[in-house]
């Protein structure tokens, strides 16, 4: 409990230090002590069959669907900035339209392992790391903390501002054809905190 309190206090100090680039409404809420932080994991599960080049993990068609995505489109909700320090990616191969039911884990597919996972927002690089570093290990005996890559510091996503989440494949490389009748899927988890408006 103490460790979590220390982390949330550190995250709050971090939020206030970058408040100047958050939405004007969120800046006002922070300055008037009407916002708090709560545990949060941003996630997206996406069909990546045929993916190559700079593949968009989120785009204008991304829908907020329980068990599939916590994001709608390419923006976080206004007043909901995200501060995170852990990332996990998972791969699965399953039947069509099974983003929310597939069992995700690691993979030996070179095209994906050799790619980069990159998040940018307003020309600011948020994350740029090899997919191989971020893939979740398989196995049910792992602690939650062992399933995430720990960043060296805190990263953040601004509320109500366009962002890009991409898998950047090596030049000339693409996801191979899946097994007959199957599709390739990817999940992305960003674990940390989000800002939330206090109830009056």
Backbone as a chain_set.jsonl record, in Angstrom:
{"seq": "XXXXXXXXXXXXXXXXXXXXXXXXXXXXXXXXXXXXXXXXXXXXXXXXXXXXXXXXXXXXXXXXXXXXXXXXXXXXXXXXXXXXXXXXXXXXXXXXXXXXXXXXXXXXXXXXXXXXXXXXXXXXXXXXXXXXXXXXXXXXXXXXXXXXXXXXXXXXXXXXXXXXXXXXXXXXXXXXXXXXXXXXXXXXXXXXXXXXXXXX", "coords": {"N": [[0.831, -1.205, 0.0], [1.922, 1.238, 0.837], [3.909, 1.563, -1.113], [2.341, 1.955, -3.392], [1.087, 4.344, -2.698], [3.28, 6.048, -2.644], [3.973, 5.954, -5.332], [1.696, 7.047, -6.583], [1.753, 9.587, -5.487], [4.124, 10.515, -6.593], [3.383, 10.442, -9.277], [1.362, 12.363, -9.26], [2.804, 14.695, -8.662], [4.264, 14.764, -10.985], [2.249, 15.156, -12.91], [1.353, 17.741, -12.237], [3.643, 19.12, -12.896], [3.695, 19.053, -15.659], [1.401, 20.275, -16.345], [0.917, 22.568, -17.846], [0.737, 21.893, -20.56], [-1.518, 20.432, -20.845], [-5.091, 20.17, -21.552], [-6.87, 23.297, -21.475], [-9.061, 23.318, -19.795], [-8.592, 21.14, -18.104], [-6.257, 22.027, -16.893], [-7.279, 24.135, -15.348], [-8.928, 22.703, -13.601], [-7.02, 21.225, -12.217], [-5.55, 23.279, -10.977], [-7.45, 24.241, -9.235], [-7.761, 22.195, -7.487], [-9.586, 20.137, -8.151], [-9.316, 17.703, -9.237], [-8.256, 14.299, -9.276], [-6.005, 11.453, -9.127], [-6.391, 8.164, -10.419], [-5.993, 4.597, -10.453], [-5.235, 3.165, -13.597], [-5.472, 1.495, -16.736], [-4.718, 1.876, -20.015], [-5.886, 0.404, -22.971], [-5.749, -1.48, -26.048], [-6.971, -3.752, -28.411], [-6.222, -5.267, -31.449], [-6.753, -6.221, -34.853], [-4.116, -7.343, -36.763], [-3.546, -8.517, -39.162], [-1.785, -8.885, -42.139], [-0.355, -6.563, -41.69], [2.082, -3.969, -42.184], [4.907, -1.779, -42.869], [4.312, 1.438, -41.514], [2.147, 0.797, -39.209], [-1.052, 1.585, -38.056], [-2.131, 1.361, -34.812], [-4.199, 2.522, -33.434], [-6.888, 4.426, -34.815], [-9.109, 6.622, -36.677], [-11.346, 5.025, -36.743], [-11.344, 3.501, -34.481], [-13.063, 2.042, -31.832], [-14.544, 2.445, -28.61], [-14.824, -0.279, -26.763], [-15.909, -2.649, -24.486], [-13.473, -4.803, -23.19], [-12.09, -4.818, -25.56], [-11.162, -2.267, -26.426], [-10.135, 0.696, -24.753], [-10.211, 3.163, -25.742], [-11.58, 5.693, -27.831], [-11.427, 6.512, -31.154], [-8.678, 8.656, -31.855], [-8.004, 10.123, -29.645], [-7.725, 10.861, -26.149], [-10.316, 11.118, -23.695], [-11.601, 14.37, -22.883], [-10.17, 16.04, -20.115], [-9.097, 13.721, -19.128], [-6.149, 12.878, -18.685], [-3.313, 10.722, -19.056], [-0.92, 9.036, -17.147], [1.819, 6.966, -17.239], [3.894, 4.087, -16.504], [4.471, 1.568, -17.225], [4.44, -0.932, -19.772], [2.871, -3.298, -21.906], [2.797, -5.64, -24.534], [0.915, -7.952, -26.456], [0.538, -10.949, -28.369], [-1.657, -12.769, -30.558], [-3.157, -15.517, -32.334], [-6.092, -16.237, -33.943], [-9.566, -17.075, -34.591], [-11.525, -15.159, -37.026], [-12.633, -11.875, -36.04], [-12.154, -11.994, -33.259], [-10.942, -10.384, -31.365], [-11.529, -9.703, -28.706], [-11.606, -12.133, -27.409], [-9.442, -13.749, -27.813], [-6.434, -15.452, -26.649], [-3.729, -13.867, -25.44], [-0.154, -13.528, -25.83], [3.325, -14.22, -26.081], [5.409, -14.276, -29.093], [7.059, -15.838, -31.895], [7.22, -14.682, -34.32], [9.118, -13.108, -36.607], [8.767, -10.675, -38.042], [7.078, -9.129, -36.433], [8.38, -9.139, -33.907], [10.733, -7.785, -34.533], [9.936, -5.247, -35.03], [9.155, -1.782, -34.166], [7.471, -0.239, -31.419], [5.725, 2.676, -31.316], [4.673, 5.697, -29.879], [3.392, 8.843, -30.549], [2.624, 12.288, -29.948], [1.361, 15.338, -30.802], [3.761, 16.005, -32.198], [5.56, 15.116, -30.314], [7.625, 12.65, -29.058], [6.474, 10.0, -27.3], [6.836, 7.319, -26.595], [9.189, 4.962, -27.8], [10.062, 1.936, -28.558], [11.502, -1.377, -28.895], [9.392, -3.946, -30.117], [9.955, -6.54, -29.307], [10.976, -6.229, -26.721], [8.708, -5.66, -25.31], [6.752, -7.611, -25.434], [4.386, -9.696, -23.856], [5.207, -12.356, -21.625], [4.394, -15.845, -22.019], [2.247, -17.978, -20.046], [0.648, -18.877, -16.993], [1.521, -18.662, -14.442], [2.765, -16.322, -13.756], [3.443, -13.297, -11.98], [1.527, -10.248, -11.996], [3.205, -8.025, -12.189], [5.368, -9.039, -13.533], [4.619, -9.182, -16.108], [4.841, -6.865, -17.445], [6.747, -4.342, -19.138], [8.965, -2.208, -17.584], [9.221, 1.231, -17.642], [11.933, 3.625, -17.611], [11.209, 5.934, -16.386], [8.425, 8.199, -15.822], [5.836, 8.44, -18.267], [3.582, 10.317, -20.367], [0.234, 11.004, -21.61], [-1.558, 13.472, -23.211], [-4.749, 14.903, -22.545], [-7.59, 15.015, -24.772], [-6.26, 15.405, -27.281], [-4.848, 14.783, -30.447], [-3.264, 11.646, -31.105], [-0.768, 9.256, -32.106], [-0.466, 5.81, -32.368], [1.721, 3.426, -33.294], [2.911, 0.491, -35.001], [5.993, 0.041, -36.225], [7.248, -1.495, -38.83], [10.17, -3.326, -40.004], [11.827, -2.215, -43.011], [10.319, -3.321, -45.98], [9.225, -5.564, -44.812], [6.554, -7.622, -43.66], [3.664, -8.759, -41.798], [3.384, -12.273, -41.799], [1.302, -14.538, -43.736], [-1.484, -15.712, -41.914], [-2.446, -18.865, -40.319], [-4.738, -20.997, -42.105], [-7.96, -19.638, -42.23], [-7.56, -18.136, -39.954], [-6.632, -15.177, -37.983], [-4.256, -12.533, -37.316], [-3.581, -10.965, -34.194], [-3.057, -8.126, -32.039], [-2.36, -6.866, -28.788], [-2.21, -3.94, -26.757], [-1.092, -2.576, -23.77], [-1.046, 0.082, -21.517], [0.035, 0.919, -18.45], [-0.847, 2.631, -15.517], [-1.874, 5.672, -14.277], [-4.863, 7.732, -14.406], [-6.194, 11.034, -14.829], [-8.994, 12.225, -13.041], [-12.087, 13.844, -12.709], [-13.121, 15.346, -9.718], [-16.083, 14.577, -7.917], [-18.406, 17.094, -7.32]], "CA": [[0.0, 0.0, 0.0], [2.809, 2.389, 0.918], [4.555, 1.725, -2.408], [1.371, 2.53, -4.318], [0.901, 5.748, -2.318], [4.467, 6.76, -3.092], [3.904, 6.058, -6.786], [0.648, 7.988, -6.972], [2.24, 10.922, -5.123], [5.107, 10.876, -7.607], [2.638, 10.703, -10.509], [0.667, 13.641, -9.1], [3.825, 15.74, -8.813], [4.603, 14.786, -12.404], [1.119, 15.779, -13.619], [1.361, 19.195, -12.008], [4.808, 19.706, -13.563], [3.433, 19.155, -17.096], [0.022, 20.76, -16.483], [0.839, 23.639, -18.829], [0.426, 21.444, -21.915], [-2.801, 19.734, -20.834], [-6.176, 21.036, -22.018], [-7.061, 24.441, -20.584], [-10.062, 22.956, -18.778], [-7.937, 20.279, -17.118], [-5.343, 22.897, -16.133], [-8.081, 24.855, -14.352], [-9.369, 21.741, -12.591], [-5.855, 20.907, -11.381], [-5.196, 24.448, -10.151], [-8.482, 24.424, -8.204], [-7.817, 20.941, -6.709], [-10.825, 19.426, -8.448], [-8.939, 16.501, -9.985], [-7.418, 13.335, -8.56], [-5.522, 10.35, -9.946], [-6.884, 6.834, -10.088], [-5.339, 3.534, -11.228], [-5.839, 3.046, -14.924], [-4.727, 0.862, -17.823], [-5.226, 2.132, -21.359], [-5.612, -0.794, -23.758], [-6.353, -1.666, -27.366], [-6.728, -5.029, -29.084], [-6.38, -4.91, -32.861], [-6.41, -7.179, -35.901], [-2.935, -6.851, -37.484], [-3.319, -9.371, -40.323], [-1.293, -8.146, -43.298], [0.269, -5.301, -41.285], [3.443, -3.696, -42.649], [5.281, -0.364, -42.88], [3.904, 2.091, -40.263], [0.779, 0.313, -39.027], [-1.777, 2.308, -37.005], [-2.822, 0.544, -33.814], [-5.457, 3.25, -33.263], [-7.195, 5.349, -35.909], [-10.412, 7.271, -36.534], [-12.416, 4.029, -36.62], [-11.222, 2.778, -33.207], [-14.247, 2.191, -30.991], [-14.417, 2.068, -27.205], [-15.63, -1.489, -26.591], [-15.455, -3.414, -23.315], [-12.642, -5.952, -23.487], [-11.397, -4.659, -26.838], [-10.455, -0.988, -26.456], [-10.581, 1.724, -23.803], [-10.057, 4.431, -26.464], [-12.411, 5.961, -29.01], [-10.693, 7.351, -32.089], [-7.246, 8.87, -31.596], [-7.874, 11.082, -28.545], [-8.271, 10.552, -24.838], [-11.428, 11.979, -23.297], [-11.225, 15.631, -22.247], [-9.914, 15.995, -18.662], [-8.532, 12.424, -18.754], [-4.759, 12.658, -19.076], [-2.816, 9.434, -18.58], [0.481, 8.948, -16.752], [2.084, 5.532, -17.152], [5.295, 3.693, -16.363], [4.596, 0.163, -17.611], [3.857, -1.259, -21.075], [2.886, -4.705, -22.308], [2.191, -6.007, -25.801], [0.626, -9.377, -26.551], [0.185, -11.431, -29.712], [-2.519, -13.949, -30.623], [-3.708, -15.935, -33.626], [-7.385, -16.843, -33.609], [-10.581, -16.949, -35.623], [-11.896, -13.777, -37.329], [-13.454, -11.095, -35.098], [-11.967, -12.545, -31.915], [-10.051, -9.501, -30.608], [-11.865, -9.709, -27.293], [-11.676, -13.492, -26.866], [-8.18, -14.455, -28.035], [-5.5, -15.526, -25.532], [-2.543, -13.154, -25.917], [1.115, -13.842, -25.193], [4.526, -13.921, -26.853], [5.422, -14.823, -30.446], [8.359, -15.957, -32.555], [7.112, -14.082, -35.652], [10.194, -12.13, -36.712], [8.288, -9.378, -38.521], [6.536, -8.372, -35.299], [9.41, -8.994, -32.875], [11.755, -6.851, -34.983], [9.316, -3.936, -35.245], [9.154, -0.823, -33.061], [6.192, 0.327, -30.98], [5.97, 4.119, -31.184], [3.563, 6.617, -29.615], [3.708, 10.265, -30.657], [1.493, 13.184, -29.711], [1.726, 16.728, -31.074], [5.184, 15.986, -32.565], [6.354, 14.721, -29.149], [7.767, 11.206, -28.933], [6.104, 9.525, -25.961], [7.479, 6.008, -26.431], [9.729, 4.307, -28.994], [10.745, 0.769, -28.001], [11.341, -2.6, -29.681], [8.281, -4.822, -29.747], [10.498, -7.716, -28.62], [11.113, -5.914, -25.296], [7.412, -5.372, -24.693], [5.809, -8.73, -25.539], [4.07, -10.427, -22.63], [5.557, -13.782, -21.628], [3.272, -16.782, -21.859], [2.245, -18.698, -18.773], [-0.323, -18.376, -16.029], [2.125, -18.586, -13.119], [3.496, -15.07, -13.623], [2.826, -12.177, -11.295], [1.164, -9.156, -12.901], [4.35, -7.14, -12.379], [6.321, -9.662, -14.441], [4.072, -9.171, -17.452], [4.976, -5.521, -17.997], [8.043, -3.693, -19.27], [8.988, -1.001, -16.752], [9.95, 2.368, -18.187], [12.894, 4.221, -16.692], [10.553, 7.079, -15.741], [7.009, 8.338, -16.148], [5.452, 8.987, -19.564], [2.223, 10.842, -20.251], [-0.589, 11.312, -22.769], [-2.376, 14.654, -22.957], [-6.171, 14.727, -22.824], [-8.248, 15.701, -25.891], [-5.271, 15.796, -28.282], [-4.555, 13.68, -31.357], [-2.059, 10.87, -30.857], [-0.53, 8.139, -33.01], [0.136, 4.586, -31.845], [2.088, 2.689, -34.496], [3.92, -0.538, -35.09], [6.844, 0.372, -37.36], [7.904, -2.722, -39.271], [11.374, -3.12, -40.808], [11.559, -1.951, -44.431], [10.075, -4.48, -46.82], [8.78, -6.703, -44.016], [5.135, -7.59, -43.308], [3.182, -9.942, -41.088], [3.155, -13.391, -42.724], [-0.085, -15.015, -43.784], [-1.817, -16.585, -40.773], [-2.968, -20.187, -40.666], [-6.006, -20.936, -42.829], [-9.127, -19.291, -41.437], [-7.166, -17.431, -38.734], [-6.186, -13.788, -38.091], [-3.262, -12.085, -36.347], [-4.068, -9.907, -33.307], [-2.107, -7.499, -31.128], [-2.908, -6.06, -27.706], [-1.295, -2.967, -26.17], [-1.503, -2.118, -22.452], [-0.253, 1.128, -20.858], [-0.439, 0.81, -17.059], [-0.459, 3.746, -14.656], [-2.966, 6.436, -13.666], [-5.527, 8.759, -15.207], [-6.826, 12.105, -14.077], [-10.447, 12.108, -12.982], [-12.685, 15.006, -12.067], [-13.796, 15.088, -8.448], [-17.512, 14.888, -7.825], [-18.579, 18.31, -6.485]], "C": [[0.865, 1.254, 0.0], [3.482, 2.657, -0.424], [3.615, 2.377, -3.405], [1.129, 4.002, -3.997], [2.087, 6.584, -2.768], [4.416, 6.985, -4.592], [2.855, 7.067, -7.223], [1.04, 9.42, -6.606], [3.261, 11.419, -6.145], [4.403, 11.222, -8.925], [1.908, 12.041, -10.434], [1.632, 14.81, -9.254], [4.203, 15.889, -10.284], [3.501, 15.481, -13.209], [1.154, 17.296, -13.454], [2.538, 19.853, -12.712], [4.593, 19.862, -15.065], [2.047, 19.749, -17.374], [-0.126, 21.799, -17.584], [0.525, 23.187, -20.241], [-0.853, 20.589, -21.971], [-3.886, 20.675, -21.346], [-6.41, 22.15, -21.003], [-8.058, 24.118, -19.473], [-9.433, 22.09, -17.691], [-6.937, 21.082, -16.288], [-6.089, 23.624, -15.021], [-8.542, 23.926, -13.234], [-8.221, 21.381, -11.647], [-5.535, 22.06, -10.445], [-6.204, 24.692, -9.042], [-8.697, 23.152, -7.376], [-9.12, 20.179, -6.909], [-10.576, 18.161, -9.27], [-8.125, 15.591, -9.073], [-6.919, 12.301, -9.561], [-6.141, 9.045, -9.471], [-6.154, 5.814, -10.958], [-6.046, 3.359, -12.571], [-4.9, 2.303, -15.868], [-5.428, 1.192, -19.132], [-4.916, 0.893, -22.188], [-6.34, -0.777, -25.089], [-6.001, -3.065, -27.84], [-7.12, -4.84, -30.549], [-5.998, -6.069, -33.772], [-5.238, -6.601, -36.698], [-2.588, -7.755, -38.671], [-2.884, -8.509, -41.51], [-0.56, -6.863, -42.968], [1.701, -5.197, -41.798], [3.694, -2.209, -42.545], [4.973, 0.263, -41.522], [2.427, 1.792, -40.035], [0.124, 1.004, -37.842], [-2.512, 1.344, -36.082], [-4.152, 1.194, -33.443], [-5.638, 4.171, -34.466], [-8.603, 5.897, -35.699], [-11.549, 6.276, -36.337], [-12.356, 3.246, -35.311], [-12.427, 3.075, -32.318], [-13.937, 1.762, -29.558], [-15.383, 0.924, -26.937], [-15.067, -2.273, -25.414], [-14.658, -4.634, -23.765], [-11.85, -5.858, -24.771], [-10.585, -3.367, -26.878], [-11.039, -0.033, -25.422], [-10.528, 3.114, -24.437], [-11.068, 4.508, -27.59], [-11.648, 6.914, -29.915], [-9.227, 7.469, -31.704], [-7.009, 9.911, -30.505], [-8.357, 10.463, -27.243], [-9.41, 11.518, -24.551], [-10.9, 13.257, -22.654], [-11.182, 15.46, -20.733], [-9.361, 14.643, -18.187], [-7.136, 12.285, -19.35], [-4.304, 11.343, -18.458], [-1.323, 9.535, -18.296], [0.77, 7.463, -16.578], [3.582, 5.259, -17.063], [5.524, 2.24, -16.757], [3.861, -0.072, -18.932], [3.906, -2.766, -21.276], [2.201, -4.842, -23.66], [1.958, -7.508, -25.801], [0.207, -9.736, -27.963], [-0.729, -12.64, -29.593], [-2.858, -14.252, -32.073], [-4.993, -16.695, -33.328], [-8.334, -16.656, -34.788], [-10.886, -15.471, -35.906], [-12.798, -13.172, -36.245], [-13.363, -11.608, -33.657], [-11.028, -11.672, -31.068], [-10.273, -9.606, -29.106], [-11.897, -11.083, -26.657], [-10.373, -14.258, -27.003], [-7.324, -14.454, -26.775], [-4.151, -14.978, -26.006], [-1.284, -13.559, -25.142], [2.268, -13.435, -26.086], [4.409, -14.498, -28.256], [6.852, -14.912, -30.958], [8.311, -15.353, -33.959], [8.12, -12.933, -35.754], [9.724, -10.751, -37.127], [7.786, -8.512, -37.374], [7.607, -8.124, -34.24], [10.454, -7.933, -33.244], [11.22, -5.448, -35.26], [9.5, -3.049, -34.014], [7.726, -0.461, -32.707], [6.45, 1.791, -30.648], [4.657, 4.849, -30.906], [4.091, 8.029, -29.765], [2.438, 11.073, -30.431], [1.978, 14.617, -29.87], [3.236, 16.868, -31.324], [6.113, 15.661, -31.394], [6.413, 13.203, -29.097], [7.495, 10.803, -27.49], [6.84, 8.234, -25.64], [8.022, 5.567, -27.784], [10.609, 3.162, -28.513], [10.549, -0.453, -28.901], [10.167, -3.438, -29.182], [8.787, -6.02, -28.955], [10.665, -7.474, -27.126], [9.769, -5.919, -24.574], [6.439, -6.546, -24.685], [5.637, -9.445, -24.207], [4.602, -11.852, -22.725], [4.302, -14.637, -21.543], [3.338, -17.418, -20.478], [1.317, -18.051, -17.778], [0.281, -18.2, -14.645], [2.875, -17.296, -12.859], [2.718, -14.064, -12.784], [2.509, -11.088, -12.313], [2.372, -8.279, -13.207], [5.371, -7.718, -13.351], [5.857, -9.607, -15.892], [4.231, -7.81, -18.139], [6.44, -5.107, -18.101], [7.992, -2.395, -18.462], [9.824, 0.081, -17.417], [10.923, 2.906, -17.147], [12.34, 5.416, -15.943], [9.096, 7.106, -16.127], [6.838, 8.914, -17.551], [4.006, 9.46, -19.453], [1.577, 11.059, -21.61], [-1.528, 12.444, -22.389], [-3.832, 14.352, -23.308], [-6.596, 15.52, -24.061], [-7.256, 16.225, -26.928], [-4.918, 14.586, -29.131], [-3.261, 12.967, -30.974], [-1.976, 9.736, -31.868], [0.099, 6.998, -32.222], [0.448, 3.736, -33.066], [3.057, 1.54, -34.201], [4.707, -0.238, -36.361], [7.663, -0.869, -37.727], [9.199, -2.398, -40.018], [11.014, -2.941, -42.283], [11.396, -3.256, -45.201], [9.564, -5.711, -46.101], [7.309, -6.536, -43.647], [4.787, -8.822, -42.479], [2.936, -11.059, -42.09], [1.678, -13.779, -42.731], [-0.357, -15.896, -42.576], [-2.253, -17.964, -41.258], [-4.345, -20.028, -41.319], [-7.165, -20.648, -41.881], [-8.83, -18.527, -40.168], [-6.765, -15.988, -39.044], [-5.112, -13.521, -37.04], [-3.855, -10.953, -35.509], [-2.939, -9.387, -32.413], [-2.871, -6.785, -30.024], [-1.811, -5.148, -27.172], [-1.89, -2.504, -24.844], [-0.528, -1.053, -21.964], [-0.793, 1.25, -19.435], [0.065, 1.986, -16.231], [-1.665, 4.383, -13.99], [-3.624, 7.338, -14.693], [-6.057, 9.837, -14.287], [-8.338, 11.916, -14.14], [-11.005, 13.266, -12.184], [-13.384, 14.602, -10.782], [-15.283, 15.4, -8.555], [-17.645, 16.061, -6.866], [-18.669, 17.921, -5.069]], "O": [[0.596, 2.209, -0.728], [3.619, 3.808, -0.839], [4.025, 3.245, -4.175], [0.983, 4.821, -4.905], [1.911, 7.712, -3.227], [4.767, 8.06, -5.08], [3.096, 7.859, -8.135], [0.703, 10.36, -7.326], [3.262, 12.593, -6.514], [4.781, 12.176, -9.604], [1.84, 12.771, -11.423], [1.31, 15.803, -9.906], [4.433, 16.998, -10.767], [3.787, 16.296, -14.086], [1.0, 18.038, -14.425], [2.452, 21.021, -13.09], [5.231, 20.708, -15.691], [1.577, 19.725, -18.512], [-1.19, 21.9, -18.196], [0.089, 23.999, -21.058], [-1.217, 20.086, -23.034], [-3.624, 21.86, -21.552], [-6.174, 21.967, -19.808], [-7.913, 24.589, -18.345], [-9.702, 22.277, -16.504], [-6.793, 20.83, -15.092], [-5.602, 23.72, -13.894], [-8.548, 24.308, -12.064], [-8.416, 21.248, -10.438], [-5.277, 21.85, -9.26], [-5.865, 25.283, -8.016], [-9.686, 23.038, -6.652], [-9.689, 19.642, -5.959], [-11.482, 17.621, -9.905], [-7.393, 16.064, -8.203], [-7.361, 12.278, -10.71], [-6.382, 8.849, -8.28], [-5.744, 6.13, -12.074], [-7.273, 3.4, -12.664], [-3.682, 2.467, -15.802], [-6.588, 0.832, -19.334], [-3.8, 0.376, -22.124], [-7.392, -0.156, -25.243], [-4.864, -3.512, -27.687], [-8.195, -4.326, -30.857], [-5.047, -6.803, -33.502], [-5.341, -5.503, -37.246], [-1.447, -7.751, -39.132], [-3.541, -7.523, -41.842], [-0.173, -6.133, -43.88], [2.436, -6.184, -41.846], [2.798, -1.452, -42.174], [5.327, -0.303, -40.488], [1.558, 2.456, -40.6], [0.678, 1.012, -36.742], [-3.4, 0.607, -36.512], [-5.126, 0.495, -33.166], [-4.664, 4.635, -35.06], [-9.216, 5.66, -34.658], [-12.605, 6.64, -35.819], [-13.225, 2.413, -35.054], [-12.762, 4.237, -32.085], [-13.164, 0.831, -29.33], [-16.597, 1.118, -26.887], [-13.864, -2.531, -25.362], [-15.11, -5.403, -24.613], [-11.021, -6.725, -25.052], [-9.437, -3.375, -27.319], [-12.253, 0.046, -25.234], [-10.767, 4.119, -23.767], [-11.376, 3.501, -28.229], [-11.265, 8.004, -29.49], [-8.609, 6.494, -31.276], [-5.938, 10.514, -30.444], [-9.278, 9.647, -27.233], [-9.456, 12.615, -25.108], [-9.881, 13.237, -21.965], [-12.05, 14.815, -20.146], [-9.176, 14.436, -16.988], [-6.958, 11.653, -20.391], [-4.853, 10.905, -17.448], [-0.559, 10.056, -19.108], [0.053, 6.771, -15.855], [4.413, 6.067, -17.478], [6.638, 1.731, -16.638], [2.803, 0.507, -19.18], [4.86, -3.428, -20.868], [1.157, -4.236, -23.904], [2.732, -8.255, -25.203], [-0.402, -8.931, -28.667], [-0.608, -13.436, -28.662], [-2.849, -13.366, -32.928], [-4.996, -17.664, -32.568], [-7.952, -16.144, -35.84], [-10.535, -14.614, -35.095], [-13.606, -13.862, -35.625], [-14.359, -11.65, -32.935], [-10.386, -12.177, -30.148], [-9.319, -9.599, -28.328], [-12.191, -11.194, -25.467], [-10.206, -15.307, -26.381], [-7.46, -13.57, -25.929], [-3.51, -15.567, -26.877], [-1.346, -13.889, -23.958], [2.196, -12.417, -26.774], [3.411, -15.144, -28.576], [7.735, -14.172, -30.524], [9.271, -15.497, -34.717], [7.989, -11.916, -35.072], [10.229, -9.75, -36.617], [8.035, -7.307, -37.343], [7.724, -7.009, -33.731], [10.994, -7.261, -32.365], [11.969, -4.565, -35.678], [9.943, -3.508, -32.961], [6.864, -0.382, -33.583], [7.287, 2.108, -29.804], [3.661, 4.65, -31.602], [5.116, 8.38, -29.182], [1.329, 10.605, -30.687], [2.888, 15.058, -29.168], [3.898, 17.728, -30.743], [7.318, 15.903, -31.473], [5.376, 12.538, -29.093], [8.205, 11.218, -26.574], [7.397, 8.075, -24.554], [7.374, 5.78, -28.808], [11.753, 3.373, -28.112], [9.537, -0.552, -29.595], [9.978, -3.612, -27.978], [8.117, -6.47, -28.026], [10.516, -8.405, -26.335], [9.706, -6.155, -23.368], [5.412, -6.492, -24.008], [6.61, -9.758, -23.521], [4.475, -12.494, -23.767], [3.268, -14.188, -21.048], [4.381, -17.39, -19.825], [1.206, -16.826, -17.72], [-0.37, -17.648, -13.757], [3.559, -17.179, -11.842], [1.492, -13.986, -12.865], [3.142, -11.012, -13.367], [2.551, -7.837, -14.342], [6.158, -6.972, -13.935], [6.613, -9.947, -16.802], [3.803, -7.63, -19.279], [7.264, -5.474, -17.264], [7.083, -1.584, -18.637], [10.999, -0.13, -17.718], [10.758, 2.672, -15.95], [12.939, 5.867, -14.967], [8.583, 6.144, -16.699], [7.609, 9.777, -17.971], [3.285, 9.048, -18.543], [2.253, 11.268, -22.617], [-2.211, 12.381, -21.367], [-4.106, 13.625, -24.263], [-6.027, 16.571, -24.357], [-7.39, 17.353, -27.402], [-4.712, 13.491, -28.606], [-2.287, 13.602, -30.57], [-2.99, 9.308, -32.42], [1.075, 7.194, -31.498], [-0.464, 3.36, -33.803], [3.89, 1.608, -33.297], [4.147, -0.262, -37.457], [8.62, -1.238, -37.046], [9.321, -1.321, -40.601], [10.0, -3.467, -42.743], [12.215, -4.169, -45.094], [9.473, -6.785, -46.694], [6.866, -5.426, -43.353], [5.53, -9.803, -42.465], [2.335, -10.817, -43.137], [0.913, -13.395, -41.846], [0.465, -16.749, -42.244], [-2.408, -18.193, -42.457], [-5.029, -19.028, -41.099], [-7.333, -21.32, -40.863], [-9.737, -18.285, -39.372], [-6.581, -15.617, -40.203], [-5.059, -14.189, -36.008], [-4.547, -10.083, -36.037], [-2.0, -10.112, -32.081], [-3.907, -6.17, -30.278], [-0.639, -5.521, -27.136], [-3.048, -2.088, -24.79], [0.684, -1.264, -21.993], [-1.944, 1.638, -19.236], [1.255, 2.299, -16.241], [-2.39, 3.733, -13.237], [-3.03, 7.669, -15.719], [-6.336, 9.59, -13.113], [-8.885, 11.501, -15.162], [-10.482, 13.63, -11.131], [-14.147, 13.636, -10.755], [-15.684, 16.367, -9.203], [-17.094, 16.053, -5.765], [-18.815, 18.782, -4.201]]}, "num_chains": 1, "name": "protein.A"}
